[in-house]
PDB file of C-alpha atoms and ligand atoms in Angstrom:
ATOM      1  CA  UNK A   1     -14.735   0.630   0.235  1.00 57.00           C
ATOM      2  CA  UNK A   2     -15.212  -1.172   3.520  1.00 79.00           C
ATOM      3  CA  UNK A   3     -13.378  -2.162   6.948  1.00 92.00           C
ATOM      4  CA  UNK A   4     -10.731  -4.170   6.742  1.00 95.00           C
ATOM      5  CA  UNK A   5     -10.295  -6.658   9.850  1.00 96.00           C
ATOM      6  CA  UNK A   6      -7.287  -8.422  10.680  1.00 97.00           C
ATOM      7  CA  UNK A   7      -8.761 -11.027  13.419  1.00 97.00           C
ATOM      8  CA  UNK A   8      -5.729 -12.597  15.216  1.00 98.00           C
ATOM      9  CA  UNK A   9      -4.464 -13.575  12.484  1.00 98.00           C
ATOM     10  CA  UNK A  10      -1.309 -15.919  12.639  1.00 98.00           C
ATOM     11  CA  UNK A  11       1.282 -16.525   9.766  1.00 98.00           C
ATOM     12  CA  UNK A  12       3.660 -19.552  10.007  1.00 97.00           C
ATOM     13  CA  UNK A  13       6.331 -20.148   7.271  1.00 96.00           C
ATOM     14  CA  UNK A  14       7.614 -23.884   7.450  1.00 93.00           C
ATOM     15  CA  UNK A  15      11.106 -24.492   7.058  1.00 90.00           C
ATOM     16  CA  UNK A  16      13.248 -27.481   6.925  1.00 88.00           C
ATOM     17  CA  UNK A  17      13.848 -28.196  10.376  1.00 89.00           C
ATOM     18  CA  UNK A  18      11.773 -25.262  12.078  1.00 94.00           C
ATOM     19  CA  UNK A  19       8.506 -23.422  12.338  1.00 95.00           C
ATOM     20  CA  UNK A  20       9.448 -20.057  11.821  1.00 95.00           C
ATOM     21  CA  UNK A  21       6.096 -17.972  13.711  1.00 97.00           C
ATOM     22  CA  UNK A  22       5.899 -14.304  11.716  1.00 98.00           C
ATOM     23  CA  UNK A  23       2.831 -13.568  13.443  1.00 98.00           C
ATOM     24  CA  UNK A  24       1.750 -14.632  16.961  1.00 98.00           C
ATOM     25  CA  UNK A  25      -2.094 -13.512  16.763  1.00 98.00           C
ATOM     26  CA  UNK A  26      -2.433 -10.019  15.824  1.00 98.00           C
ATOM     27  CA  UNK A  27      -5.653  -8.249  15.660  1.00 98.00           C
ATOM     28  CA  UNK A  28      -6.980  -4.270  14.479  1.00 97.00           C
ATOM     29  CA  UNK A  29      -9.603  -2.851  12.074  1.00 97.00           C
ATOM     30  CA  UNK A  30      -8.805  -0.008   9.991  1.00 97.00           C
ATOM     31  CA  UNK A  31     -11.457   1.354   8.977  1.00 96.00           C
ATOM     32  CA  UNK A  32     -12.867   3.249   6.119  1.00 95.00           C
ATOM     33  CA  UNK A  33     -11.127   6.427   5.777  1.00 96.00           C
ATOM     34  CA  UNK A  34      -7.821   5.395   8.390  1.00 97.00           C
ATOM     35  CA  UNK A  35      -4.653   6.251   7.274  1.00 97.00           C
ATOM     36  CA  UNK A  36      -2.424   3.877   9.409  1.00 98.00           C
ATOM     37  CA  UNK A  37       1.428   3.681   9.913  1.00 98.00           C
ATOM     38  CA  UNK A  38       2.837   0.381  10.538  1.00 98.00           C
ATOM     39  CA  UNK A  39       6.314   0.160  12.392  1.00 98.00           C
ATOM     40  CA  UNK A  40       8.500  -2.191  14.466  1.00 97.00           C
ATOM     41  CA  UNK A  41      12.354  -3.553  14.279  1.00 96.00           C
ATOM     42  CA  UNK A  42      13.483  -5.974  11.616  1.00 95.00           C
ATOM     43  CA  UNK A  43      12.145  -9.448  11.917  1.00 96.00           C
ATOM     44  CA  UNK A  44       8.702  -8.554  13.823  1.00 97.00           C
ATOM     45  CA  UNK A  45       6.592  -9.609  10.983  1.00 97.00           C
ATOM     46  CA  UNK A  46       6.273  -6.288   8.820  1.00 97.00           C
ATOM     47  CA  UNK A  47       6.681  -7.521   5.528  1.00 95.00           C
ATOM     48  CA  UNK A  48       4.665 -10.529   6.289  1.00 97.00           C
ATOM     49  CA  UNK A  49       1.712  -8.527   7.575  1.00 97.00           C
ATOM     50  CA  UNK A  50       1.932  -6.689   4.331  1.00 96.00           C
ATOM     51  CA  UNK A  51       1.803  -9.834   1.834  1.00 96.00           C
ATOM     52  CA  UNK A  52      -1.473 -10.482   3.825  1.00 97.00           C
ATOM     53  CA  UNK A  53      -3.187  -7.372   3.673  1.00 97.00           C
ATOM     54  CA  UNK A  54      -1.826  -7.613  -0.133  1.00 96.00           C
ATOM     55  CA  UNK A  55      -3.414 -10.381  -0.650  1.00 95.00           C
ATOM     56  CA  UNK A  56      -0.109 -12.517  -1.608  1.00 94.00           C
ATOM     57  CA  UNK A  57      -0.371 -14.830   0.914  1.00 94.00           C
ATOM     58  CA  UNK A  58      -3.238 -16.367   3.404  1.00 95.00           C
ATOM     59  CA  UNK A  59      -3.355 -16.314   7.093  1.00 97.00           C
ATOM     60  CA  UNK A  60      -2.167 -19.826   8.543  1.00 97.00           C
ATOM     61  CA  UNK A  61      -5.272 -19.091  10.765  1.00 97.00           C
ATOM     62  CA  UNK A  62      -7.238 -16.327  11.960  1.00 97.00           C
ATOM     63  CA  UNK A  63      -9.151 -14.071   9.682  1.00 96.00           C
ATOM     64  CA  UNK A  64      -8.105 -11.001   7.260  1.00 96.00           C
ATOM     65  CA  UNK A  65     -11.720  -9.538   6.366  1.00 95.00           C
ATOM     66  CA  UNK A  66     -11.439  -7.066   3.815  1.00 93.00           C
ATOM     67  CA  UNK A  67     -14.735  -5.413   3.663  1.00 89.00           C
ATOM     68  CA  UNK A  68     -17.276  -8.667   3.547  1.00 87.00           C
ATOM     69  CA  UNK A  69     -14.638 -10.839   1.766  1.00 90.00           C
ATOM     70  CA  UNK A  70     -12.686 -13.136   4.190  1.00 94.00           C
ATOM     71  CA  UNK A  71      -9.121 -13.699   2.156  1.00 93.00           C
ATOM     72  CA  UNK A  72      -8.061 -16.645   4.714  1.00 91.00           C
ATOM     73  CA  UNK A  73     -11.076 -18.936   2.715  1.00 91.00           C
ATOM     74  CA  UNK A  74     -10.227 -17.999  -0.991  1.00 94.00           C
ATOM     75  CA  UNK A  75      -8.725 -19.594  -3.581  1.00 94.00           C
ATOM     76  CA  UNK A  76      -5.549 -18.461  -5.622  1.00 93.00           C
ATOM     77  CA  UNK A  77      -7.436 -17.364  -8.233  1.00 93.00           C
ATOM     78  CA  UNK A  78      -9.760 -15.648  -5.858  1.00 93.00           C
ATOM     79  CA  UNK A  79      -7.090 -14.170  -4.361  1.00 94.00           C
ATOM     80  CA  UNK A  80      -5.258 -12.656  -7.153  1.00 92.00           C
ATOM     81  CA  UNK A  81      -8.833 -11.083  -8.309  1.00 90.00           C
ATOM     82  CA  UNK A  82      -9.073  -9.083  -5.400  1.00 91.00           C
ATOM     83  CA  UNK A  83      -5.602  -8.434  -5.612  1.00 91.00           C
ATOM     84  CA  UNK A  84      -5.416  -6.807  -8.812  1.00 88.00           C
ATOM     85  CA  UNK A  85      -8.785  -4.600  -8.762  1.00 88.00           C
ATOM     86  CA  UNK A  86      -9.388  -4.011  -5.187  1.00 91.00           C
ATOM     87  CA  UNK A  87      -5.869  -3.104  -3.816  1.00 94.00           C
ATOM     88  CA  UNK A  88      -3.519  -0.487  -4.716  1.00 96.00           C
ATOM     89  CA  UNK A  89       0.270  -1.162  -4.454  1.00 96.00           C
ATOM     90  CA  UNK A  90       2.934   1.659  -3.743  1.00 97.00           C
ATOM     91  CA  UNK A  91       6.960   0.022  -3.542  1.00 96.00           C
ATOM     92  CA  UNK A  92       9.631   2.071  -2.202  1.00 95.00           C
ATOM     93  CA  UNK A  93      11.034   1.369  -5.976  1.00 95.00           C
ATOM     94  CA  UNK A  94       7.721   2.961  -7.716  1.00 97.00           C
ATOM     95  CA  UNK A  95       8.031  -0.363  -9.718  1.00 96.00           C
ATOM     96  CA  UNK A  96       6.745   1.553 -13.355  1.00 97.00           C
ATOM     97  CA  UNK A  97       7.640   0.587 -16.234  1.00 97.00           C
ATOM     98  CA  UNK A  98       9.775   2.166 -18.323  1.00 97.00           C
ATOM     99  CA  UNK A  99       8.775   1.686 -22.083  1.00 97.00           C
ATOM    100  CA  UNK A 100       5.400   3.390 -21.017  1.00 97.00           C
ATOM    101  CA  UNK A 101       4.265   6.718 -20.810  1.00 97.00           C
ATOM    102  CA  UNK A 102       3.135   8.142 -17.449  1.00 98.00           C
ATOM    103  CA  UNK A 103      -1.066   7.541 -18.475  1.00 97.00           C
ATOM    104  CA  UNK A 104       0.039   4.215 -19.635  1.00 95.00           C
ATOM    105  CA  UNK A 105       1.286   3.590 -16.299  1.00 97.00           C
ATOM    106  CA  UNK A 106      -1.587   4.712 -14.338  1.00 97.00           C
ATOM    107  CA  UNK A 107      -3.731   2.414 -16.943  1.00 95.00           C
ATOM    108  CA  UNK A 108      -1.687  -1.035 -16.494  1.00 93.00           C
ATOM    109  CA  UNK A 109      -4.353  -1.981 -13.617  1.00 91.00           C
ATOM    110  CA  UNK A 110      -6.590  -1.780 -16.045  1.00 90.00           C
ATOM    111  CA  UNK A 111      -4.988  -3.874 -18.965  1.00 84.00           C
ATOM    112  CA  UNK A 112      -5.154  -6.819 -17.157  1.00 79.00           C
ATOM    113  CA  UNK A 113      -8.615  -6.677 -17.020  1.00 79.00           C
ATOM    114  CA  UNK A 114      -8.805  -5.783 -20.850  1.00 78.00           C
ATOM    115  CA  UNK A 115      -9.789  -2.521 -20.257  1.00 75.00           C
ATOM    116  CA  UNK A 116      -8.229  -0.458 -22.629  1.00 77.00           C
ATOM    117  CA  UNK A 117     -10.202   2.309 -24.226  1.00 83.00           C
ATOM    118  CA  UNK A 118     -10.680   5.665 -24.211  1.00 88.00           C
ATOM    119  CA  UNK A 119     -12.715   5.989 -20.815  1.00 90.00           C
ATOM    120  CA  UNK A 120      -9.705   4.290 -19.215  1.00 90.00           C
ATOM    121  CA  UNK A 121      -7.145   6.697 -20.759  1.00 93.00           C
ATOM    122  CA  UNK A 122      -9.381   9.785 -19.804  1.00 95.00           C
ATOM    123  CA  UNK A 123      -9.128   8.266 -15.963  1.00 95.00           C
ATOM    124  CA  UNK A 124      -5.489   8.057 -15.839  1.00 96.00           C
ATOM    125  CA  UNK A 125      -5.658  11.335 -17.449  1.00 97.00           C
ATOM    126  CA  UNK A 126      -7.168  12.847 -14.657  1.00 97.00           C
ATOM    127  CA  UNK A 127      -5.642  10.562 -12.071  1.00 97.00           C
ATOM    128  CA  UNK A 128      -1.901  12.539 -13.618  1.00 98.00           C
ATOM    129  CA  UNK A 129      -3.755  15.432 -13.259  1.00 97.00           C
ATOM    130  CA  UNK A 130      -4.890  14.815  -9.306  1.00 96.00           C
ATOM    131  CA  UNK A 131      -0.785  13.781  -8.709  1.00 97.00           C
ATOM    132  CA  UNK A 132       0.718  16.982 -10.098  1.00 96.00           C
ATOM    133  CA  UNK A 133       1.439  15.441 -13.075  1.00 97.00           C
ATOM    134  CA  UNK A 134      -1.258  17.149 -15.767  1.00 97.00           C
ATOM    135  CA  UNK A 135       1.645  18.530 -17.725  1.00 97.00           C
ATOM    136  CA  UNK A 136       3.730  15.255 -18.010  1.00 97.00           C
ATOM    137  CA  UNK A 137       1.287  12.657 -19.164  1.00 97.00           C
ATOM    138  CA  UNK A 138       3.366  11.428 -22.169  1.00 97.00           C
ATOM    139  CA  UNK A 139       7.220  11.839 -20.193  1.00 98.00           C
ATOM    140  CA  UNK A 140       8.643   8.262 -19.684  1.00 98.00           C
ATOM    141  CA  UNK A 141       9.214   7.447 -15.796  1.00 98.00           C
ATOM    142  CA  UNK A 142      13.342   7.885 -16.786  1.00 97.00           C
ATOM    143  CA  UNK A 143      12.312  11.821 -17.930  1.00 98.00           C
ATOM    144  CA  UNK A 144      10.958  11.926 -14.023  1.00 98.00           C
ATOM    145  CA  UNK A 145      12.371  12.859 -10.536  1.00 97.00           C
ATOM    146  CA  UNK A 146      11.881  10.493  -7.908  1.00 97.00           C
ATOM    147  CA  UNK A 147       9.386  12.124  -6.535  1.00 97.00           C
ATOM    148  CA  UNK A 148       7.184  12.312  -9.698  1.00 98.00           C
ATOM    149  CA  UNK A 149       7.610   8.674 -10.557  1.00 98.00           C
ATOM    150  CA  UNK A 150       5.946   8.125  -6.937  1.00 97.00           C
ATOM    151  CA  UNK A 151       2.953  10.465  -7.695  1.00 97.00           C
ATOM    152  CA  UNK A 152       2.570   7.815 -11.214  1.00 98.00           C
ATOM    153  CA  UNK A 153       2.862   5.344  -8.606  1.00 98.00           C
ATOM    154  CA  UNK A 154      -0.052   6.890  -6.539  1.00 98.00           C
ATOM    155  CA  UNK A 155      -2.312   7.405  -9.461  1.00 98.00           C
ATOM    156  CA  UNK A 156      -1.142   3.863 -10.984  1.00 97.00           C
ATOM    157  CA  UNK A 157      -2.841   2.638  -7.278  1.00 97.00           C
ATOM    158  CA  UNK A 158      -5.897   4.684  -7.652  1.00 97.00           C
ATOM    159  CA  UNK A 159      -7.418   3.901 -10.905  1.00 95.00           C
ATOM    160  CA  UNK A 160      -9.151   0.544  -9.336  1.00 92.00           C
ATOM    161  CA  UNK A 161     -10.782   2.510  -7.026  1.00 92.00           C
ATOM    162  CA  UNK A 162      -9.344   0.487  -4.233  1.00 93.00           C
ATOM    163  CA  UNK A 163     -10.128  -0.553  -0.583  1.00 92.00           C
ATOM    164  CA  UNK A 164      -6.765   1.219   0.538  1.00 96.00           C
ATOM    165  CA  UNK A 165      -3.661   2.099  -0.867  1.00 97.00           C
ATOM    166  CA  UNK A 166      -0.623  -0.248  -0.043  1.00 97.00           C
ATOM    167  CA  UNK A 167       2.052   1.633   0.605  1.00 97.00           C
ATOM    168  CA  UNK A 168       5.623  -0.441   1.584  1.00 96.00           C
ATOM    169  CA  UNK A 169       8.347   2.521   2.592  1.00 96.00           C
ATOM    170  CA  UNK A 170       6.881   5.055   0.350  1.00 97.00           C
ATOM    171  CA  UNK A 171       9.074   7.471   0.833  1.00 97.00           C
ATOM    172  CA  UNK A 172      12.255   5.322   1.603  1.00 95.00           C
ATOM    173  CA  UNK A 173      14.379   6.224  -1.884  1.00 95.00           C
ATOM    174  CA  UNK A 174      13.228  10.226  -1.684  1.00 95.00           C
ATOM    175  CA  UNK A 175      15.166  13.053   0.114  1.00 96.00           C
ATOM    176  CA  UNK A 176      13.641  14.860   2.939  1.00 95.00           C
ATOM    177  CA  UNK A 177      11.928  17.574   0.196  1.00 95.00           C
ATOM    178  CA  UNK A 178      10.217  15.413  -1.450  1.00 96.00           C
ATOM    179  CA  UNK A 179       9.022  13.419   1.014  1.00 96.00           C
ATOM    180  CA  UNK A 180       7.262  15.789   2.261  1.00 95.00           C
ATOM    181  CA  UNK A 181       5.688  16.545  -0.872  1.00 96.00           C
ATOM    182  CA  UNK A 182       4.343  12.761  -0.846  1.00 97.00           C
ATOM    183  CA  UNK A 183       3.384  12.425   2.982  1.00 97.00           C
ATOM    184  CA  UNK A 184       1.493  15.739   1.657  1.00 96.00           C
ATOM    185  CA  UNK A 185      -0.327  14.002  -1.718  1.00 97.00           C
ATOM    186  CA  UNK A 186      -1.256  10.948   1.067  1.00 97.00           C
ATOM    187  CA  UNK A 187      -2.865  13.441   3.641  1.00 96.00           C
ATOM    188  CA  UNK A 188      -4.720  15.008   0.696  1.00 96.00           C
ATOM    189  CA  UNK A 189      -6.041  12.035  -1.150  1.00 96.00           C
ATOM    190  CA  UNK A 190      -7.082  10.697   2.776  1.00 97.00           C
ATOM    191  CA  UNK A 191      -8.858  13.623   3.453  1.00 95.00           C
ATOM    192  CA  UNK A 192     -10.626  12.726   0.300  1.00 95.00           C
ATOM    193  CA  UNK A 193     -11.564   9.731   2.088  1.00 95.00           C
ATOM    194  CA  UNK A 194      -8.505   7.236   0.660  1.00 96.00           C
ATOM    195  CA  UNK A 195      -7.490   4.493   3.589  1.00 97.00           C
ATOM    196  CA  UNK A 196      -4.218   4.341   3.432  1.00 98.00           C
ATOM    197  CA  UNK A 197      -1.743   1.209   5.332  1.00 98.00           C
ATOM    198  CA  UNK A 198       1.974   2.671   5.552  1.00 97.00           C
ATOM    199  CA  UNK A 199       5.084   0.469   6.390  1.00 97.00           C
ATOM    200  CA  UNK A 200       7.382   2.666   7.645  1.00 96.00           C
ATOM    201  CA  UNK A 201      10.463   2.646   9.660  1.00 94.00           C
ATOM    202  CA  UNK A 202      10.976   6.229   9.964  1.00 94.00           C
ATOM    203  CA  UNK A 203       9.227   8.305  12.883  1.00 94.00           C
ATOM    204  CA  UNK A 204       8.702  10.570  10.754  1.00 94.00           C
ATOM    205  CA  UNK A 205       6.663   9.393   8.307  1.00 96.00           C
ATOM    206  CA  UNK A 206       4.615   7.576  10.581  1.00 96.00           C
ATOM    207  CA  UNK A 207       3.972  10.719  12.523  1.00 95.00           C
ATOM    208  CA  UNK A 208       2.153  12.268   9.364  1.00 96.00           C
ATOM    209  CA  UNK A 209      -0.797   8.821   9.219  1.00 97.00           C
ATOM    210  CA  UNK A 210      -2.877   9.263  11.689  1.00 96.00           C
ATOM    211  CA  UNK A 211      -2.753   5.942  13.709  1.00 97.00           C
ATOM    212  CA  UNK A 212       0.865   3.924  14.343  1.00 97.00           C
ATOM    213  CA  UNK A 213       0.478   0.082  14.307  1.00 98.00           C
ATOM    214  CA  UNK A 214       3.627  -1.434  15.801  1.00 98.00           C
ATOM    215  CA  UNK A 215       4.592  -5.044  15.789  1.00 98.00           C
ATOM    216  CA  UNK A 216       7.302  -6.771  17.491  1.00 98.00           C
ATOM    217  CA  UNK A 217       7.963 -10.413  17.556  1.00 97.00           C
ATOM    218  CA  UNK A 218       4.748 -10.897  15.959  1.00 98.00           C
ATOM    219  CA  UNK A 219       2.899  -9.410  18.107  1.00 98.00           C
ATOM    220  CA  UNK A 220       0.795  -6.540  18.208  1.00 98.00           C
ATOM    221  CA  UNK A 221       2.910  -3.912  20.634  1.00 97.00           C
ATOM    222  CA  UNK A 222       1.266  -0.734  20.498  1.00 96.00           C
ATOM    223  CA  UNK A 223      -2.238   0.890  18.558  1.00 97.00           C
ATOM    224  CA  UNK A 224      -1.733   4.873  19.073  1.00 95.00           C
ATOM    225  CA  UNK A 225      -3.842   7.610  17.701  1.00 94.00           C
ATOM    226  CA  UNK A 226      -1.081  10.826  16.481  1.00 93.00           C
ATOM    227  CA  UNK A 227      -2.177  14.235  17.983  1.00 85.00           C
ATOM    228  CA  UNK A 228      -3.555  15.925  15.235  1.00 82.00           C
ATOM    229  CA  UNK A 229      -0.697  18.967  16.057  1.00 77.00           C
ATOM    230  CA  UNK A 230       1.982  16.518  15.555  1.00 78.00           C
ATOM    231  CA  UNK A 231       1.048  15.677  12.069  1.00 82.00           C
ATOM    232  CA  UNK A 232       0.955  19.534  10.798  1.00 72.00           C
ATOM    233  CA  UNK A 233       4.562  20.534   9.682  1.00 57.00           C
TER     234      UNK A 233
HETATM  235  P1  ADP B   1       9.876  -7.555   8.932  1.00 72.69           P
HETATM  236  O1  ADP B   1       9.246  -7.165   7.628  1.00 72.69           O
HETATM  237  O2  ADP B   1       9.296  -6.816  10.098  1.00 72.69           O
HETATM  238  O3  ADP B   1      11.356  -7.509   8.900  1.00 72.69           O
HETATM  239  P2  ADP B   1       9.109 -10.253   8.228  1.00 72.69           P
HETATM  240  O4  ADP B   1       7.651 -10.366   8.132  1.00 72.69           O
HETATM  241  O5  ADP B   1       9.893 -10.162   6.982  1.00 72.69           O
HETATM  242  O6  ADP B   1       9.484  -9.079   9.233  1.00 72.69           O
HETATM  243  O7  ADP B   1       9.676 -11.502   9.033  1.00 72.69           O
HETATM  244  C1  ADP B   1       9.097 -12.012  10.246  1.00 72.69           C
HETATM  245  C2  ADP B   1       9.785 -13.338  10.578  1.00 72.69           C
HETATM  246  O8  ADP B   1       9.409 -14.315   9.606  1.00 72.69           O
HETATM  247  C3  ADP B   1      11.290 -13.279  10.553  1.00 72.69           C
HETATM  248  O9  ADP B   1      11.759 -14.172  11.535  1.00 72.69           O
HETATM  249  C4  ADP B   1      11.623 -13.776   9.153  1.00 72.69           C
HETATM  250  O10 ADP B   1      12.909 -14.332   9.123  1.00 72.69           O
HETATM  251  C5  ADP B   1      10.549 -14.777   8.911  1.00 72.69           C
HETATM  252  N1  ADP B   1      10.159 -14.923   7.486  1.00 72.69           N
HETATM  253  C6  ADP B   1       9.663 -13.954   6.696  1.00 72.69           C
HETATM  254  N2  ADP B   1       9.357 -14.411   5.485  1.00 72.69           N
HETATM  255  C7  ADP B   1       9.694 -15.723   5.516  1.00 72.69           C
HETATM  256  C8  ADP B   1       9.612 -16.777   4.569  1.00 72.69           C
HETATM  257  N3  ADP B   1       9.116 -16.584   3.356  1.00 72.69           N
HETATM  258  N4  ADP B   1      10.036 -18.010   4.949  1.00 72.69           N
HETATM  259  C9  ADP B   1      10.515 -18.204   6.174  1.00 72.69           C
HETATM  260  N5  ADP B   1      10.622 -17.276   7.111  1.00 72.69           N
HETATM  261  C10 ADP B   1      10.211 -16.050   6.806  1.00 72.69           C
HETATM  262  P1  ADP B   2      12.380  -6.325   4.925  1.00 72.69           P
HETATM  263  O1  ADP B   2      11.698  -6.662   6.215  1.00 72.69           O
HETATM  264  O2  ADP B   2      13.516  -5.359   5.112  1.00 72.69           O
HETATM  265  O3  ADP B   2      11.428  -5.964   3.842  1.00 72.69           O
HETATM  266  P2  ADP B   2      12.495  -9.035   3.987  1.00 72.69           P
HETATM  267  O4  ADP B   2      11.043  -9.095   4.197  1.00 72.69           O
HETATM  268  O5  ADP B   2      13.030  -9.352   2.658  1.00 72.69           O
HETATM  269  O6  ADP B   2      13.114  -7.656   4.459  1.00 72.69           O
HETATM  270  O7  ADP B   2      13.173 -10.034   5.004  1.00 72.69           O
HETATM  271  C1  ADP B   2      12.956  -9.929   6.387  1.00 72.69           C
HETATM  272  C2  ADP B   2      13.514 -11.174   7.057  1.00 72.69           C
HETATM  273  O8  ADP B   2      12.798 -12.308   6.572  1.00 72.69           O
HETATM  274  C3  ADP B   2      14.977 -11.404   6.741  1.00 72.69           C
HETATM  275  O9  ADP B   2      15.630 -11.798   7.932  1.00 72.69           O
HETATM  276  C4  ADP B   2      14.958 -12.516   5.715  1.00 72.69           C
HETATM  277  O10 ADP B   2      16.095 -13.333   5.854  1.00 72.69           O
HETATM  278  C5  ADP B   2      13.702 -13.260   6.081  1.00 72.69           C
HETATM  279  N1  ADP B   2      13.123 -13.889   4.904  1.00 72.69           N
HETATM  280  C6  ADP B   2      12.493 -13.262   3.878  1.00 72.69           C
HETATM  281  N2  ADP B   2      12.112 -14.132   2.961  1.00 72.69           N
HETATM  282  C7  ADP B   2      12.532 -15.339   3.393  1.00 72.69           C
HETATM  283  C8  ADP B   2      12.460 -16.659   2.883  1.00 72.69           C
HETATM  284  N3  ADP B   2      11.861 -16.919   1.699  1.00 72.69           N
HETATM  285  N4  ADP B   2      12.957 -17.662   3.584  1.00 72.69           N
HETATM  286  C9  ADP B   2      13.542 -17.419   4.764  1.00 72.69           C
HETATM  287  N5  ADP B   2      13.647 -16.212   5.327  1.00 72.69           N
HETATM  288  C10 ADP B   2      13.144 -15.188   4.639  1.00 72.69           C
END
């Protein structure tokens, strides 16, 4: 688990009749161990800034480094490698699926790499068990609160081991309860040493990471560090 570098990067999507320009040049690191909050208005390149880092799209130039691979020079195929064992993907929709128990969740990473036996199960066993979820490893996500299919979610992203957990509006389908509750799993599993990259449009999430990236126009605006008071409850 390295750096990840984001080396004014620019991301053009070609219309019809116009270039639209998502991102103008932006640049940070987040390094090993960050747990970053990335904000701005509609439009200023969020979302597109997240395929990237996802690995679902490639820089029109610049460079996205993560660790010592450079994503702007890889293939498809390359791409979708990295994608699937090095990055770990949390939706505001938890995205499980619903014919599976919660250890087959955490474990689909894994099947699409074949890996399917018992050393896999016993890792999703004790990636429910790191969530909160020990006692519920065989409840289907529709037996679940919100707020429990997340934590699935969370383990489901684990289990690769990944450079950093993906996380688009986390918390944006969960009451005020339980998002605390998940803002609390994320500062646990970072103090474990997790890098974690945040979309957020809420202050309030974003004041729990402890950097806020903010973009507008495609631009990067601001790079703060939160006061480490501001981030306790
Ligand atoms: P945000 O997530 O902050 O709302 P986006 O990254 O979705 O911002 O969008 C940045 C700009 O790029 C907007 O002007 C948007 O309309 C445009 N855009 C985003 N995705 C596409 C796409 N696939 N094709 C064309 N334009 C796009
Ligand atoms: P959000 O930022 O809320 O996640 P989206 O990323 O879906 O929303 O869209 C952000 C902006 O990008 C919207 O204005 C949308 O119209 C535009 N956009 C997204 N995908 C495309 C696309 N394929 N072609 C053109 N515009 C797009």
């Amino acid at each position: 688990r390295l750096a990840t570098s984001i080396c004014d990067v620019r991301k053009e999507y070609v219309l019809k009749s116009e270039t639209v320009r998502a991102l103008r040049g932006v640049s940070f690191d987040v390094p090993e161990g960050d747990f970053v909050a990335i904000m701005g208005p509609s439009g200023s390149g969020k979302s597109t800034l997240l395929n990237l880092l996802g690995c679902l799209d490639k820089p029109t130039a610049g460079h996205l480094l993560l660790g010592e691979d450079d994503i702007s020079s890889m293939s498809d195929d390359e791409l979708a490698e990295i994608r699937s064992r090095r990055i770990g993907f949390v939706f505001q929709s938890y995205n499980l699926i619903q014919q599976l128990t919660v250890v087959e969740n955490i474990q689909v990473p894994l099947y699409y790499q074949g890996r399917l036996g018992s050393e896999e199960r016993r890792r999703a066993t004790d990636l429910a068990s790191t969530v909160g979820l020990g006692d519920r490893l065989d409840h289907r996500p529709n037996q679940l609160s919100g707020g429990q299919q997340q934590r699935v979610a969370i383990a489901r992203s684990l289990v690769n081991d990944p450079y950093f957990i993906l996380a688009d509006e986390p918390t944006g389908n969960l009451d005020s309860k339980t998002t605390e509750e998940i803002l609390t799993l994320f500062d646990r599993l970072n103090g474990e040493g997790r890098t974690i990259i945040m979309v957020t449009h809420e202050d309030e999430v974003a004041r729990r990471a402890k950097r806020v990236v903010r973009l507008k126009d495609g631009l990067l605006r601001s790079d703060t560090t939160n006061d480490e008071a501001d981030r306790q409850l």
